[in-house]
């Protein structure tokens, strides 16, 4: 089937490349000519493991192409996916749907055949109804169906997640929509991936519900870690003991500096706004958002404490290891590193950072931070090291070498990568989370 993906970012590009790999003919569209120019030269606009090879293979096979021209790209496409951004709207936290609705208008203006329009972007309940209204208002005489197909892939593991998903959710209101979506995902049917057909509104709610639940799970274990610190427990032992319960599960029970990234912060906020609009507030998620926001800055204060307090911290040099919100991505959106760096900069701390993939995106967002060329170069002369993102490159640092390079052997490990006893035996002042 010919399929069009409008929006060639983390979701659109990965989904497009994977669907091409399943054998479909894919055209990825973006309104950013620089992005499309790069893709047409075989350069990846984002870092995602395995993506460059997958794109190259499918371009070569003639199944994947890139363009900025929507009207000609959608000619003959059986399914047109909308995978554009839905960031927080400035001022009120609602999802900004202007990009989604803009694409719906563009499609309506040039649709010349029957097609299914699929929202893959994360959108609040009722957005599909509005997309349908926009398409009707465009006056198109063609048969169409608007389907919700939320995406659950994780950056850093996106290709595996798309090709072997826990489930595929398809919210459709008619048989035409369901039939075309069955065809799109037929290779995964054959793989026995569960396909969950729902109403369109349910599908939209599932995506936000899942993200809010995961954000709550992270926030829960973060607060338990704080309690461990005060009460004298070890959060690693506690989390394992809790997670071994099959009803709970061990995933998302890793304490850290607070959730960040391109999804959880904006999606929890948008869900709260939706719930408010429907007069059905989600008080649990309200608390999650509040706790998480204050946590990120609290992590900055933890570093200041490790430096000996506000007075001692001024003028000290601190190394940040890892800037992205998680490893294996270059995505800096809402990364906890931004809040930690801000608190430290405000306290007069000099910051040097190293991140394997995120520095290019990070630099304009953290103009006061000096980017370095390697973990060891970044560490040189530091009064403290803050491990913010658990990249593999930071998991087995040569501690002897680190100790020789730093001015003071202080490590604040916000991901509990290292073992407290070993670090202390190696002569480090070691601060972790909940241990
Ligand atoms: N990033 C993730 O891990 C992830 C996971 C699941 C769901 N989502 C959701 O998927 C959606 C996209 O997220 P993303 O991270 O890929 O965003 P992104 O910002 O990386 O990509 C969005 C792309 O859409 C393009 N775009 C905007 N308006 C356009 C238009 N009118 N025509 C063509 N292209 C246009 C932008 O130029 C950009 O390249 C969001 O709703 C997000 O919440 C993201």
CSV table of C-alpha atoms and ligand atoms in Angstrom, one decimal:
chain,number,residue,atom,x,y,z
A,1,UNK,CA,0.0,0.0,0.0
A,2,UNK,CA,1.1,3.5,-0.6
A,3,UNK,CA,1.3,5.3,2.8
A,4,UNK,CA,2.2,8.9,3.5
A,5,UNK,CA,3.6,10.1,6.8
A,6,UNK,CA,3.2,13.8,7.4
A,7,UNK,CA,5.8,15.0,9.9
A,8,UNK,CA,9.3,13.3,9.7
A,9,UNK,CA,10.5,13.7,13.3
A,10,UNK,CA,11.2,11.0,15.8
A,11,UNK,CA,7.9,9.3,15.3
A,12,UNK,CA,7.2,10.0,11.6
A,13,UNK,CA,10.6,9.1,10.4
A,14,UNK,CA,10.9,5.9,12.4
A,15,UNK,CA,7.3,4.8,11.6
A,16,UNK,CA,7.9,5.6,7.9
A,17,UNK,CA,11.1,3.6,7.8
A,18,UNK,CA,9.6,0.6,9.6
A,19,UNK,CA,6.5,0.6,7.5
A,20,UNK,CA,8.7,0.7,4.4
A,21,UNK,CA,10.7,-2.2,5.8
A,22,UNK,CA,7.4,-4.2,6.0
A,23,UNK,CA,7.1,-3.7,2.3
A,24,UNK,CA,4.8,-0.7,2.0
A,25,UNK,CA,5.6,2.3,-0.3
A,26,UNK,CA,6.2,5.2,2.0
A,27,UNK,CA,6.6,8.9,1.4
A,28,UNK,CA,7.7,10.9,4.4
A,29,UNK,CA,6.7,14.6,4.3
A,30,UNK,CA,8.0,17.5,6.4
A,31,UNK,CA,7.5,21.2,6.1
A,32,UNK,CA,11.1,21.8,7.2
A,33,UNK,CA,13.1,21.8,3.9
A,34,UNK,CA,16.4,21.5,5.8
A,35,UNK,CA,15.2,18.2,7.3
A,36,UNK,CA,14.0,16.8,3.9
A,37,UNK,CA,17.2,18.0,2.3
A,38,UNK,CA,19.3,16.1,4.8
A,39,UNK,CA,17.2,13.0,4.4
A,40,UNK,CA,17.5,13.1,0.6
A,41,UNK,CA,21.3,13.2,1.1
A,42,UNK,CA,21.2,10.2,3.3
A,43,UNK,CA,21.9,12.2,6.5
A,44,UNK,CA,19.8,11.6,9.6
A,45,UNK,CA,18.2,14.7,11.2
A,46,UNK,CA,18.0,12.8,14.6
A,47,UNK,CA,20.1,10.2,16.4
A,48,UNK,CA,18.2,6.9,16.8
A,49,UNK,CA,20.1,3.6,16.9
A,50,UNK,CA,19.7,1.6,13.7
A,51,UNK,CA,17.7,4.3,11.9
A,52,UNK,CA,20.4,5.4,9.3
A,53,UNK,CA,20.8,1.8,8.1
A,54,UNK,CA,17.1,1.2,8.0
A,55,UNK,CA,16.4,4.4,6.0
A,56,UNK,CA,19.3,3.7,3.6
A,57,UNK,CA,18.1,0.1,2.9
A,58,UNK,CA,14.6,1.2,2.2
A,59,UNK,CA,15.5,4.2,0.1
A,60,UNK,CA,17.7,1.9,-2.0
A,61,UNK,CA,14.9,-0.6,-2.4
A,62,UNK,CA,12.7,2.3,-3.7
A,63,UNK,CA,10.2,2.0,-0.9
A,64,UNK,CA,11.0,5.2,1.0
A,65,UNK,CA,11.2,8.8,-0.2
A,66,UNK,CA,11.1,12.3,1.3
A,67,UNK,CA,9.5,15.5,0.1
A,68,UNK,CA,8.0,18.8,1.3
A,69,UNK,CA,5.3,18.6,-1.3
A,70,UNK,CA,2.1,17.3,0.3
A,71,UNK,CA,-0.4,17.6,-2.5
A,72,UNK,CA,1.6,15.4,-4.9
A,73,UNK,CA,2.8,13.0,-2.2
A,74,UNK,CA,-0.7,12.0,-1.1
A,75,UNK,CA,-1.8,11.1,-4.6
A,76,UNK,CA,-3.0,7.5,-4.5
A,77,UNK,CA,-2.1,6.9,-0.8
A,78,UNK,CA,-4.4,4.5,1.0
A,79,UNK,CA,-3.4,5.9,4.4
A,80,UNK,CA,-2.2,9.3,5.3
A,81,UNK,CA,-0.6,9.5,8.8
A,82,UNK,CA,-0.4,12.7,10.7
A,83,UNK,CA,2.8,12.5,12.9
A,84,UNK,CA,3.5,16.2,13.5
A,85,UNK,CA,4.4,17.7,16.9
A,86,UNK,CA,1.8,18.5,19.6
A,87,UNK,CA,3.9,20.5,22.1
A,88,UNK,CA,2.5,22.3,25.2
A,89,UNK,CA,0.7,25.4,24.2
A,90,UNK,CA,2.4,28.4,25.6
A,91,UNK,CA,0.5,29.8,28.6
A,92,UNK,CA,-2.0,27.1,29.5
A,93,UNK,CA,-0.4,23.6,29.0
A,94,UNK,CA,-3.0,22.4,26.6
A,95,UNK,CA,-1.7,20.4,23.6
A,96,UNK,CA,-1.0,22.8,20.7
A,97,UNK,CA,-3.0,21.2,18.0
A,98,UNK,CA,-2.4,23.9,15.3
A,99,UNK,CA,0.1,21.6,13.5
A,100,UNK,CA,-2.3,18.7,13.4
A,101,UNK,CA,-5.2,20.8,12.2
A,102,UNK,CA,-3.0,22.6,9.7
A,103,UNK,CA,-2.1,19.3,8.1
A,104,UNK,CA,-5.8,18.2,8.1
A,105,UNK,CA,-6.6,21.4,6.2
A,106,UNK,CA,-3.8,20.7,3.7
A,107,UNK,CA,-5.0,17.2,3.2
A,108,UNK,CA,-8.6,18.3,2.7
A,109,UNK,CA,-7.5,20.8,0.1
A,110,UNK,CA,-5.8,18.2,-2.1
A,111,UNK,CA,-7.5,14.9,-1.5
A,112,UNK,CA,-8.5,13.4,-4.8
A,113,UNK,CA,-9.3,9.8,-3.8
A,114,UNK,CA,-10.7,7.6,-1.0
A,115,UNK,CA,-8.2,7.5,2.0
A,116,UNK,CA,-7.9,6.9,5.7
A,117,UNK,CA,-6.4,9.8,7.6
A,118,UNK,CA,-4.6,8.5,10.7
A,119,UNK,CA,-3.6,10.6,13.7
A,120,UNK,CA,-0.4,9.1,15.1
A,121,UNK,CA,0.5,12.3,17.0
A,122,UNK,CA,-0.5,12.2,20.6
A,123,UNK,CA,-3.7,14.2,20.7
A,124,UNK,CA,-6.4,14.9,23.3
A,125,UNK,CA,-9.7,13.1,23.2
A,126,UNK,CA,-12.0,14.6,20.6
A,127,UNK,CA,-9.2,15.7,18.2
A,128,UNK,CA,-10.2,13.0,15.7
A,129,UNK,CA,-13.7,14.5,15.6
A,130,UNK,CA,-12.2,17.9,14.8
A,131,UNK,CA,-9.9,16.5,12.1
A,132,UNK,CA,-13.0,14.9,10.6
A,133,UNK,CA,-14.9,18.2,10.8
A,134,UNK,CA,-12.0,20.1,9.1
A,135,UNK,CA,-11.9,17.5,6.3
A,136,UNK,CA,-15.6,17.8,5.7
A,137,UNK,CA,-15.4,21.6,5.8
A,138,UNK,CA,-12.7,21.5,3.1
A,139,UNK,CA,-15.5,20.3,0.8
A,140,UNK,CA,-13.7,17.2,-0.4
A,141,UNK,CA,-16.1,14.9,-2.2
A,142,UNK,CA,-13.9,11.9,-1.5
A,143,UNK,CA,-14.7,9.0,0.9
A,144,UNK,CA,-12.5,9.2,4.0
A,145,UNK,CA,-12.3,7.9,7.5
A,146,UNK,CA,-10.4,9.4,10.4
A,147,UNK,CA,-8.6,6.9,12.6
A,148,UNK,CA,-6.6,7.3,15.8
A,149,UNK,CA,-3.4,5.2,16.0
A,150,UNK,CA,-1.4,6.4,18.9
A,151,UNK,CA,2.3,5.6,18.9
A,152,UNK,CA,4.0,4.0,21.9
A,153,UNK,CA,7.6,3.8,20.7
A,154,UNK,CA,10.5,4.9,23.0
A,155,UNK,CA,13.3,7.0,21.7
A,156,UNK,CA,16.5,5.0,21.9
A,157,UNK,CA,14.7,1.8,21.2
A,158,UNK,CA,12.2,3.1,18.6
A,159,UNK,CA,12.8,0.6,15.8
A,160,UNK,CA,12.4,-2.5,18.0
A,161,UNK,CA,9.4,-0.9,19.6
A,162,UNK,CA,7.7,-0.2,16.3
A,163,UNK,CA,8.4,-3.6,14.9
A,164,UNK,CA,7.6,-5.6,18.0
A,165,UNK,CA,5.1,-3.5,19.9
A,166,UNK,CA,3.4,-4.6,23.1
A,167,UNK,CA,0.2,-3.7,21.3
A,168,UNK,CA,-1.2,-1.6,18.4
A,169,UNK,CA,-4.1,0.5,19.3
A,170,UNK,CA,-6.5,1.5,16.5
A,171,UNK,CA,-9.5,3.7,17.2
A,172,UNK,CA,-11.8,3.6,14.2
A,173,UNK,CA,-15.4,4.5,13.7
A,174,UNK,CA,-16.2,2.6,10.6
A,175,UNK,CA,-15.2,-0.6,8.7
A,176,UNK,CA,-13.3,1.3,6.0
A,177,UNK,CA,-10.9,2.7,8.6
A,178,UNK,CA,-10.5,-0.7,10.3
A,179,UNK,CA,-9.9,-2.5,7.0
A,180,UNK,CA,-7.2,-0.1,5.8
A,181,UNK,CA,-5.5,-0.2,9.2
A,182,UNK,CA,-5.5,-4.0,9.2
A,183,UNK,CA,-3.7,-3.9,5.8
A,184,UNK,CA,-1.2,-1.3,7.1
A,185,UNK,CA,-0.3,-3.5,10.1
A,186,UNK,CA,-0.8,-6.9,8.4
A,187,UNK,CA,2.9,-7.8,8.9
A,188,UNK,CA,2.5,-7.3,12.6
A,189,UNK,CA,-0.7,-9.4,12.7
A,190,UNK,CA,1.4,-12.2,11.2
A,191,UNK,CA,3.9,-11.5,14.1
A,192,UNK,CA,1.0,-12.0,16.5
A,193,UNK,CA,1.4,-8.5,17.9
A,194,UNK,CA,-1.9,-7.7,19.7
A,195,UNK,CA,-4.1,-5.3,17.8
A,196,UNK,CA,-6.6,-3.6,20.0
A,197,UNK,CA,-9.5,-2.1,18.0
A,198,UNK,CA,-11.4,0.6,19.9
A,199,UNK,CA,-13.5,3.7,19.4
A,200,UNK,CA,-11.5,6.7,18.3
A,201,UNK,CA,-12.1,8.5,21.6
A,202,UNK,CA,-10.9,5.5,23.6
A,203,UNK,CA,-7.7,5.3,21.5
A,204,UNK,CA,-7.0,8.9,22.2
A,205,UNK,CA,-7.5,8.4,25.9
A,206,UNK,CA,-5.4,5.2,26.0
A,207,UNK,CA,-2.3,7.1,24.9
A,208,UNK,CA,-2.6,9.8,27.6
A,209,UNK,CA,-3.6,7.2,30.2
A,210,UNK,CA,-0.6,5.1,29.5
A,211,UNK,CA,1.8,8.0,29.7
A,212,UNK,CA,0.3,9.4,32.8
A,213,UNK,CA,0.4,6.0,34.5
A,214,UNK,CA,4.1,5.6,33.6
A,215,UNK,CA,4.9,9.1,34.8
A,216,UNK,CA,3.1,8.3,38.1
A,217,UNK,CA,5.1,5.1,38.5
A,218,UNK,CA,8.4,7.0,38.1
A,219,UNK,CA,7.2,9.7,40.5
A,220,UNK,CA,6.2,7.1,43.0
A,221,UNK,CA,9.6,5.4,43.1
A,222,UNK,CA,11.3,8.8,43.2
A,223,UNK,CA,9.4,9.8,46.4
A,224,UNK,CA,10.1,6.3,47.9
A,225,UNK,CA,13.8,7.0,47.2
A,226,UNK,CA,13.6,10.2,49.2
A,227,UNK,CA,11.9,8.3,52.0
A,228,UNK,CA,14.7,5.7,51.9
A,229,UNK,CA,17.3,8.5,52.2
A,230,UNK,CA,15.6,9.8,55.3
A,231,UNK,CA,14.6,6.5,56.9
A,232,UNK,CA,17.8,4.6,56.1
A,233,UNK,CA,16.6,2.1,53.4
A,234,UNK,CA,18.2,1.3,50.0
A,235,UNK,CA,15.9,2.2,47.1
A,236,UNK,CA,17.5,-0.4,44.8
A,237,UNK,CA,16.6,-3.2,47.3
A,238,UNK,CA,13.1,-1.7,47.9
A,239,UNK,CA,12.3,-1.2,44.2
A,240,UNK,CA,13.3,-4.7,43.4
A,241,UNK,CA,11.2,-6.1,46.2
A,242,UNK,CA,8.2,-4.1,45.0
A,243,UNK,CA,8.8,-4.8,41.3
A,244,UNK,CA,9.0,-8.6,41.7
A,245,UNK,CA,5.3,-8.5,42.4
A,246,UNK,CA,3.8,-9.5,39.0
A,247,UNK,CA,0.9,-7.1,39.6
A,248,UNK,CA,3.3,-4.2,39.7
A,249,UNK,CA,6.3,-5.2,37.5
A,250,UNK,CA,9.9,-4.0,37.7
A,251,UNK,CA,9.8,-1.5,34.8
A,252,UNK,CA,9.7,2.2,35.5
A,253,UNK,CA,10.7,1.7,39.1
A,254,UNK,CA,14.2,3.3,38.7
A,255,UNK,CA,14.6,6.4,40.7
A,256,UNK,CA,16.2,9.4,39.1
A,257,UNK,CA,16.2,13.1,38.7
A,258,UNK,CA,12.5,13.2,37.5
A,259,UNK,CA,11.0,12.3,34.2
A,260,UNK,CA,11.6,14.5,31.2
A,261,UNK,CA,11.6,14.1,27.4
A,262,UNK,CA,9.3,15.0,24.6
A,263,UNK,CA,6.3,13.1,25.9
A,264,UNK,CA,5.6,12.7,29.7
A,265,UNK,CA,5.9,16.3,30.8
A,266,UNK,CA,3.7,17.7,28.0
A,267,UNK,CA,1.3,14.8,27.9
A,268,UNK,CA,0.6,14.8,31.7
A,269,UNK,CA,-0.1,18.6,31.5
A,270,UNK,CA,-2.4,18.2,28.4
A,271,UNK,CA,-4.3,15.4,30.1
A,272,UNK,CA,-4.8,17.5,33.2
A,273,UNK,CA,-6.2,20.3,31.0
A,274,UNK,CA,-8.5,17.9,29.2
A,275,UNK,CA,-9.7,16.4,32.5
A,276,UNK,CA,-10.4,19.9,33.8
A,277,UNK,CA,-12.4,20.8,30.7
A,278,UNK,CA,-14.5,17.8,31.2
A,279,UNK,CA,-15.1,18.6,34.8
A,280,UNK,CA,-13.4,15.4,35.9
A,281,UNK,CA,-10.1,16.4,37.5
A,282,UNK,CA,-7.3,13.8,37.8
A,283,UNK,CA,-5.9,14.7,41.2
A,284,UNK,CA,-3.4,11.9,41.3
A,285,UNK,CA,-1.8,13.2,38.1
A,286,UNK,CA,-1.9,16.8,39.4
A,287,UNK,CA,0.3,15.6,42.2
A,288,UNK,CA,2.6,13.7,39.9
A,289,UNK,CA,3.2,16.8,37.8
A,290,UNK,CA,3.9,19.0,40.8
A,291,UNK,CA,6.2,16.5,42.5
A,292,UNK,CA,8.2,16.0,39.3
A,293,UNK,CA,8.6,19.7,38.6
A,294,UNK,CA,10.0,20.4,42.0
A,295,UNK,CA,12.2,17.3,41.9
A,296,UNK,CA,14.3,18.5,39.0
A,297,UNK,CA,15.4,21.6,40.8
A,298,UNK,CA,15.8,19.7,44.0
A,299,UNK,CA,18.5,17.6,42.2
A,300,UNK,CA,20.4,20.9,41.5
A,301,UNK,CA,20.3,21.6,45.2
A,302,UNK,CA,21.5,18.1,46.0
A,303,UNK,CA,24.6,18.9,44.0
A,304,UNK,CA,25.1,22.2,45.8
A,305,UNK,CA,24.8,20.3,49.1
A,306,UNK,CA,27.5,17.9,47.9
A,307,UNK,CA,29.7,20.9,47.2
A,308,UNK,CA,29.4,22.0,50.8
A,309,UNK,CA,26.4,24.4,50.5
A,310,UNK,CA,25.6,27.6,48.6
A,311,UNK,CA,28.6,29.6,49.8
A,312,UNK,CA,31.1,26.9,49.1
A,313,UNK,CA,29.5,26.1,45.7
A,314,UNK,CA,30.1,29.6,44.2
A,315,UNK,CA,32.9,29.5,41.7
A,316,UNK,CA,33.3,25.7,41.8
A,317,UNK,CA,33.6,23.7,38.6
A,318,UNK,CA,31.1,20.9,38.1
A,319,UNK,CA,31.0,18.3,35.3
A,320,UNK,CA,27.7,17.1,33.9
A,321,UNK,CA,27.9,13.7,32.4
A,322,UNK,CA,24.9,13.2,30.1
A,323,UNK,CA,22.4,15.9,29.1
A,324,UNK,CA,19.7,14.1,27.1
A,325,UNK,CA,16.6,13.0,29.0
A,326,UNK,CA,17.6,9.4,28.6
A,327,UNK,CA,20.4,7.5,26.8
A,328,UNK,CA,20.5,6.6,23.1
A,329,UNK,CA,18.8,9.7,21.9
A,330,UNK,CA,19.8,13.3,21.1
A,331,UNK,CA,16.5,14.6,22.4
A,332,UNK,CA,16.9,17.4,24.9
A,333,UNK,CA,13.2,18.4,25.2
A,334,UNK,CA,12.4,18.9,28.9
A,335,UNK,CA,15.5,17.0,30.0
A,336,UNK,CA,16.1,17.2,33.8
A,337,UNK,CA,19.6,18.3,32.9
A,338,UNK,CA,18.2,21.7,31.9
A,339,UNK,CA,16.8,22.4,35.4
A,340,UNK,CA,19.8,21.0,37.2
A,341,UNK,CA,22.1,23.2,35.1
A,342,UNK,CA,20.0,26.2,35.7
A,343,UNK,CA,20.0,25.8,39.5
A,344,UNK,CA,23.8,25.4,39.4
A,345,UNK,CA,24.4,28.3,37.1
A,346,UNK,CA,22.2,30.5,39.3
A,347,UNK,CA,24.4,29.5,42.3
A,348,UNK,CA,27.5,30.7,40.5
A,349,UNK,CA,28.8,27.2,39.6
A,350,UNK,CA,30.9,26.8,36.4
A,351,UNK,CA,29.6,23.9,34.3
A,352,UNK,CA,31.4,21.6,31.8
A,353,UNK,CA,29.4,18.9,30.1
A,354,UNK,CA,29.8,15.9,27.9
A,355,UNK,CA,27.0,13.9,26.2
A,356,UNK,CA,27.7,11.3,23.5
A,357,UNK,CA,24.9,12.6,21.2
A,358,UNK,CA,23.0,15.5,22.8
A,359,UNK,CA,25.5,18.4,22.8
A,360,UNK,CA,24.5,19.9,19.5
A,361,UNK,CA,20.9,20.2,20.6
A,362,UNK,CA,21.8,21.1,24.2
A,363,UNK,CA,24.2,24.0,23.5
A,364,UNK,CA,21.6,26.6,22.5
A,365,UNK,CA,19.4,25.5,25.4
A,366,UNK,CA,22.3,25.8,27.9
A,367,UNK,CA,24.4,28.7,26.7
A,368,UNK,CA,26.3,28.9,29.9
A,369,UNK,CA,27.6,25.3,29.8
A,370,UNK,CA,30.9,24.5,28.1
A,371,UNK,CA,30.6,21.4,26.0
A,372,UNK,CA,33.6,19.0,26.1
A,373,UNK,CA,35.1,16.4,23.8
A,374,UNK,CA,35.1,13.3,26.1
A,375,UNK,CA,34.0,12.3,29.6
A,376,UNK,CA,37.6,12.5,30.8
A,377,UNK,CA,38.3,15.9,29.2
A,378,UNK,CA,35.1,17.1,30.9
A,379,UNK,CA,36.1,15.8,34.3
A,380,UNK,CA,39.5,17.5,34.4
A,381,UNK,CA,39.8,19.9,37.3
A,382,UNK,CA,36.2,19.3,38.5
A,383,UNK,CA,35.1,19.9,42.0
A,384,UNK,CA,32.2,17.4,41.5
A,385,UNK,CA,30.9,15.1,38.8
A,386,UNK,CA,27.1,14.8,38.3
A,387,UNK,CA,26.0,11.8,36.4
A,388,UNK,CA,22.7,12.8,34.9
A,389,UNK,CA,22.0,10.4,32.0
A,390,UNK,CA,23.0,6.7,32.2
A,391,UNK,CA,24.7,6.4,28.8
A,392,UNK,CA,26.8,3.2,28.6
A,393,UNK,CA,29.9,5.4,28.1
A,394,UNK,CA,29.6,6.4,31.8
A,395,UNK,CA,28.9,3.0,33.3
A,396,UNK,CA,32.5,1.9,33.5
A,397,UNK,CA,34.6,5.0,34.0
A,398,UNK,CA,38.2,4.3,34.9
A,399,UNK,CA,37.8,5.5,38.5
A,400,UNK,CA,41.6,5.7,39.1
A,401,UNK,CA,42.0,8.0,36.1
A,402,UNK,CA,38.9,10.0,37.1
A,403,UNK,CA,40.4,10.5,40.6
A,404,UNK,CA,43.7,11.7,39.1
A,405,UNK,CA,41.9,14.2,36.8
A,406,UNK,CA,39.4,15.8,39.2
A,407,UNK,CA,40.2,18.5,41.8
A,408,UNK,CA,37.9,16.8,44.3
A,409,UNK,CA,36.6,13.2,44.0
A,410,UNK,CA,32.9,14.0,44.5
A,411,UNK,CA,30.3,12.2,42.5
A,412,UNK,CA,26.5,12.9,42.5
A,413,UNK,CA,25.0,9.9,40.7
A,414,UNK,CA,21.5,10.8,39.8
A,415,UNK,CA,20.9,7.4,38.2
A,416,UNK,CA,22.4,5.0,40.7
A,417,UNK,CA,24.8,3.6,38.2
A,418,UNK,CA,27.6,3.1,40.6
A,419,UNK,CA,27.8,1.0,43.8
A,420,UNK,CA,28.1,3.2,46.9
A,421,UNK,CA,30.4,0.9,48.8
A,422,UNK,CA,32.8,0.5,45.8
A,423,UNK,CA,32.8,4.3,45.2
A,424,UNK,CA,33.6,5.0,48.8
A,425,UNK,CA,36.3,2.4,48.8
A,426,UNK,CA,37.8,4.1,45.8
A,427,UNK,CA,38.0,7.3,47.8
A,428,UNK,CA,35.0,9.2,46.4
A,429,UNK,CA,32.5,11.2,48.2
A,430,UNK,CA,29.5,9.6,46.6
A,431,UNK,CA,26.0,10.8,46.7
A,432,UNK,CA,23.2,8.7,45.0
A,433,UNK,CA,19.5,8.6,45.0
A,434,UNK,CA,17.7,6.8,47.9
A,435,UNK,CA,20.7,4.9,49.1
B,1,LIG,N1,9.1,11.3,20.4
B,1,LIG,C1,8.6,10.3,20.9
B,1,LIG,O1,9.2,9.4,21.5
B,1,LIG,C2,7.1,10.1,20.7
B,1,LIG,C3,6.5,8.8,21.1
B,1,LIG,C4,5.2,8.6,20.9
B,1,LIG,C5,4.4,9.7,20.5
B,1,LIG,N2,4.9,10.9,20.1
B,1,LIG,C6,4.0,11.9,19.6
B,1,LIG,O2,4.2,12.0,18.2
B,1,LIG,C7,4.1,13.3,17.7
B,1,LIG,C8,5.4,13.7,17.0
B,1,LIG,O3,6.4,13.7,17.9
B,1,LIG,P1,8.0,13.8,17.5
B,1,LIG,O4,8.8,13.6,18.7
B,1,LIG,O5,8.2,13.0,16.3
B,1,LIG,O6,8.0,15.4,17.0
B,1,LIG,P2,9.1,16.1,16.2
B,1,LIG,O7,9.1,17.5,16.6
B,1,LIG,O8,10.4,15.3,16.2
B,1,LIG,O9,8.6,16.0,14.7
B,1,LIG,C9,7.5,16.6,14.2
B,1,LIG,C10,7.8,17.0,12.7
B,1,LIG,O10,6.6,17.5,12.1
B,1,LIG,C11,7.0,18.5,11.2
B,1,LIG,N3,5.8,19.3,10.8
B,1,LIG,C12,5.1,20.2,11.6
B,1,LIG,N4,4.1,20.7,10.9
B,1,LIG,C13,4.1,20.1,9.7
B,1,LIG,C14,3.3,20.2,8.5
B,1,LIG,N5,2.3,21.1,8.4
B,1,LIG,N6,3.6,19.5,7.5
B,1,LIG,C15,4.7,18.6,7.5
B,1,LIG,N7,5.5,18.5,8.6
B,1,LIG,C16,5.2,19.2,9.6
B,1,LIG,C17,8.0,19.3,11.9
B,1,LIG,O11,8.8,20.0,11.0
B,1,LIG,C18,8.8,18.1,12.6
B,1,LIG,O12,9.9,17.7,11.8
B,1,LIG,C19,3.8,14.1,19.0
B,1,LIG,O13,2.4,14.3,19.1
B,1,LIG,C20,4.3,13.3,20.1
B,1,LIG,O14,3.7,13.5,21.3
B,1,LIG,C21,6.3,11.1,20.3
